[in-house]
């Protein structure tokens, strides 16, 4: 459990201080006088009591925690879909993470709350802010939560979020971006990317999905905006396995988040609609 006495409106660790060692290195000093390489290390090894292993393991697991906290804080994505989106469908692993974060006090830990549906605690929100602010540069950080919605604009606005806006505002800051546009005569959603290392760094379309009308397109676009923290991994899925892999992944997420209506009635037989092969062959 956590006895968090600080403001959740500020990133976790704001009460610590930095100091320069005799060798010129900058370290973070916590309230107990312990020195850490960074605020993330202070959280990982100090707060969570994890061993100081390879930095890759630390960043990998903290990125997973950030994705979970962001998804739980928004409260939009249901646990089954979150499991497929973040944990590759491993339900046991996803449930363990939820319970572990509640035990650490990062999720509301009132005994009456189910960890599988509970929200982040005050400390969990502060940790979310810290992790979002200190993501490694190579991860090409994407604004999370409300900031992402403001950046990508309201999907119900009449004007399009098109390639021109992508060129004017993104300027290489985001590696992958979904846009609404009317292309090839259809209301569509496209996934764009741009490699600044290209000789001519033009925006490229790497995935495209047409819709029968703008209403359905905008509904799908809002679903994507609610999951904007996953856009980078979705883009990497396309570049690594092709556009069909992303379409299949979307189908998995949609059906994982679909709640099947339960019925206690026995299944009905097809009756006269069930035609045997013999009957079908009769003239």
Coordinates of C-alpha atoms in Angstrom, one line a residue, residues 82-235:
X82 CA -6.3 -3.6 -23.1
X83 CA -5.0 -7.1 -22.7
X84 CA -4.8 -7.7 -26.4
X85 CA -3.4 -4.2 -27.1
X86 CA -0.7 -4.1 -24.4
X87 CA -0.1 -7.7 -23.3
X88 CA -0.5 -9.5 -26.7
X89 CA -3.5 -11.3 -25.3
X90 CA -1.9 -12.7 -22.2
X91 CA -4.8 -12.4 -19.7
X92 CA -2.9 -14.0 -16.8
X93 CA 0.0 -11.4 -17.2
X94 CA -2.5 -8.5 -17.5
X95 CA -4.4 -9.5 -14.3
X96 CA -1.1 -9.9 -12.4
X97 CA 0.0 -6.4 -13.4
X98 CA -3.3 -5.0 -12.2
X99 CA -3.1 -6.7 -8.8
X100 CA 0.6 -5.9 -8.4
X101 CA 0.0 -2.2 -9.1
X102 CA -2.8 -2.2 -6.6
X103 CA -0.5 -3.8 -4.0
X104 CA 2.0 -1.0 -4.7
X105 CA -0.6 1.7 -4.2
X106 CA -0.5 2.9 -7.8
X107 CA -4.2 1.8 -8.2
X108 CA -6.9 2.6 -5.8
X109 CA -6.3 0.1 -3.1
X110 CA -9.5 0.2 -1.1
X111 CA -10.4 -3.4 -0.3
X112 CA -13.8 -2.9 -1.9
X113 CA -12.3 -2.0 -5.3
X114 CA -11.7 -4.7 -7.9
X115 CA -8.2 -4.1 -9.2
X116 CA -9.4 -5.2 -12.7
X117 CA -11.6 -2.1 -13.0
X118 CA -10.1 0.3 -10.4
X119 CA -8.6 3.7 -11.4
X120 CA -5.1 4.9 -10.7
X121 CA -4.5 6.3 -7.2
X122 CA -3.2 9.8 -6.5
X123 CA 0.3 8.4 -6.7
X124 CA -0.5 6.5 -9.8
X125 CA -1.5 9.7 -11.5
X126 CA 1.7 11.4 -10.4
X127 CA 3.7 8.4 -11.7
X128 CA 1.9 8.6 -15.0
X129 CA 2.9 12.3 -15.3
X130 CA 6.5 11.5 -14.5
X131 CA 6.8 8.6 -16.9
X132 CA 5.2 10.6 -19.7
X133 CA 7.6 13.5 -19.1
X134 CA 10.7 11.3 -18.9
X135 CA 10.2 8.9 -21.8
X136 CA 13.5 8.1 -23.6
X137 CA 13.9 10.3 -26.7
X138 CA 14.1 7.2 -29.0
X139 CA 10.5 6.3 -28.1
X140 CA 9.3 9.5 -29.9
X141 CA 6.9 10.4 -27.1
X142 CA 3.2 10.9 -28.1
X143 CA 1.0 13.2 -26.0
X144 CA -1.2 11.0 -23.7
X145 CA -4.8 11.4 -22.7
X146 CA -6.5 14.8 -23.0
X147 CA -3.4 16.3 -24.5
X148 CA -3.6 13.8 -27.4
X149 CA -7.3 14.6 -28.0
X150 CA -6.5 18.4 -28.1
X151 CA -3.6 17.8 -30.5
X152 CA -5.5 15.7 -33.0
X153 CA -8.6 17.8 -32.6
X154 CA -12.2 16.8 -32.1
X155 CA -13.2 14.1 -34.6
X156 CA -16.7 15.6 -34.9
X157 CA -15.4 18.8 -36.4
X158 CA -16.5 19.4 -40.0
X159 CA -13.0 20.1 -41.4
X160 CA -10.6 17.3 -42.2
X161 CA -7.4 16.4 -40.4
X162 CA -5.5 16.1 -43.6
X163 CA -2.0 15.8 -45.0
X164 CA -1.5 19.6 -45.0
X165 CA -2.0 19.7 -41.3
X166 CA 0.3 16.8 -40.9
X167 CA 3.0 18.6 -42.8
X168 CA 2.4 21.9 -41.0
X169 CA 2.2 20.8 -37.3
X170 CA 3.9 17.4 -37.0
X171 CA 7.2 18.4 -38.5
X172 CA 8.8 15.0 -37.7
X173 CA 7.8 15.1 -34.0
X174 CA 5.4 12.1 -34.3
X175 CA 6.6 9.0 -36.2
X176 CA 3.1 7.8 -37.2
X177 CA -0.2 9.7 -37.5
X178 CA -3.7 8.7 -38.5
X179 CA -5.6 11.2 -40.6
X180 CA -9.1 11.6 -42.0
X181 CA -9.3 12.4 -45.7
X182 CA -11.3 11.9 -48.8
X183 CA -9.0 10.1 -51.2
X184 CA -9.7 8.0 -54.3
X185 CA -13.4 9.1 -54.0
X186 CA -13.9 7.5 -50.6
X187 CA -14.1 8.9 -47.0
X188 CA -11.1 7.3 -45.5
X189 CA -8.6 7.0 -42.7
X190 CA -4.9 6.8 -43.6
X191 CA -1.8 6.1 -41.5
X192 CA 1.0 8.5 -42.5
X193 CA 4.7 8.4 -41.6
X194 CA 7.7 10.4 -42.6
X195 CA 11.4 9.5 -42.3
X196 CA 13.5 12.7 -41.8
X197 CA 16.5 10.7 -43.1
X198 CA 15.0 10.3 -46.5
X199 CA 16.6 12.4 -49.3
X200 CA 13.1 14.0 -49.8
X201 CA 11.3 13.4 -46.5
X202 CA 7.7 13.2 -47.9
X203 CA 4.8 11.9 -45.9
X204 CA 4.0 8.3 -47.0
X205 CA 0.8 6.4 -46.6
X206 CA 1.5 3.0 -45.2
X207 CA -2.1 1.9 -44.3
X208 CA -5.4 3.0 -45.7
X209 CA -9.0 2.1 -44.9
X210 CA -12.1 3.4 -46.9
X211 CA -15.5 3.8 -45.4
X212 CA -19.0 4.0 -47.0
X213 CA -19.7 7.4 -45.4
X214 CA -18.1 10.1 -43.2
X215 CA -20.2 9.2 -40.2
X216 CA -18.7 5.7 -39.9
X217 CA -15.2 7.0 -40.7
X218 CA -15.5 9.6 -37.9
X219 CA -16.7 7.0 -35.5
X220 CA -13.7 4.8 -36.2
X221 CA -11.4 7.8 -36.0
X222 CA -12.7 8.7 -32.5
X223 CA -12.0 5.1 -31.5
X224 CA -8.4 5.5 -32.7
X225 CA -8.0 8.9 -30.9
X226 CA -9.1 7.2 -27.6
X227 CA -6.1 4.9 -28.1
X228 CA -3.6 7.5 -29.4
X229 CA -0.9 6.3 -27.0
X230 CA -0.7 3.1 -29.1
X231 CA -0.2 4.8 -32.5
X232 CA 3.6 4.3 -32.5
X233 CA 3.3 0.6 -31.9
X234 CA 0.6 0.3 -34.5
X235 CA 2.8 2.1 -37.0

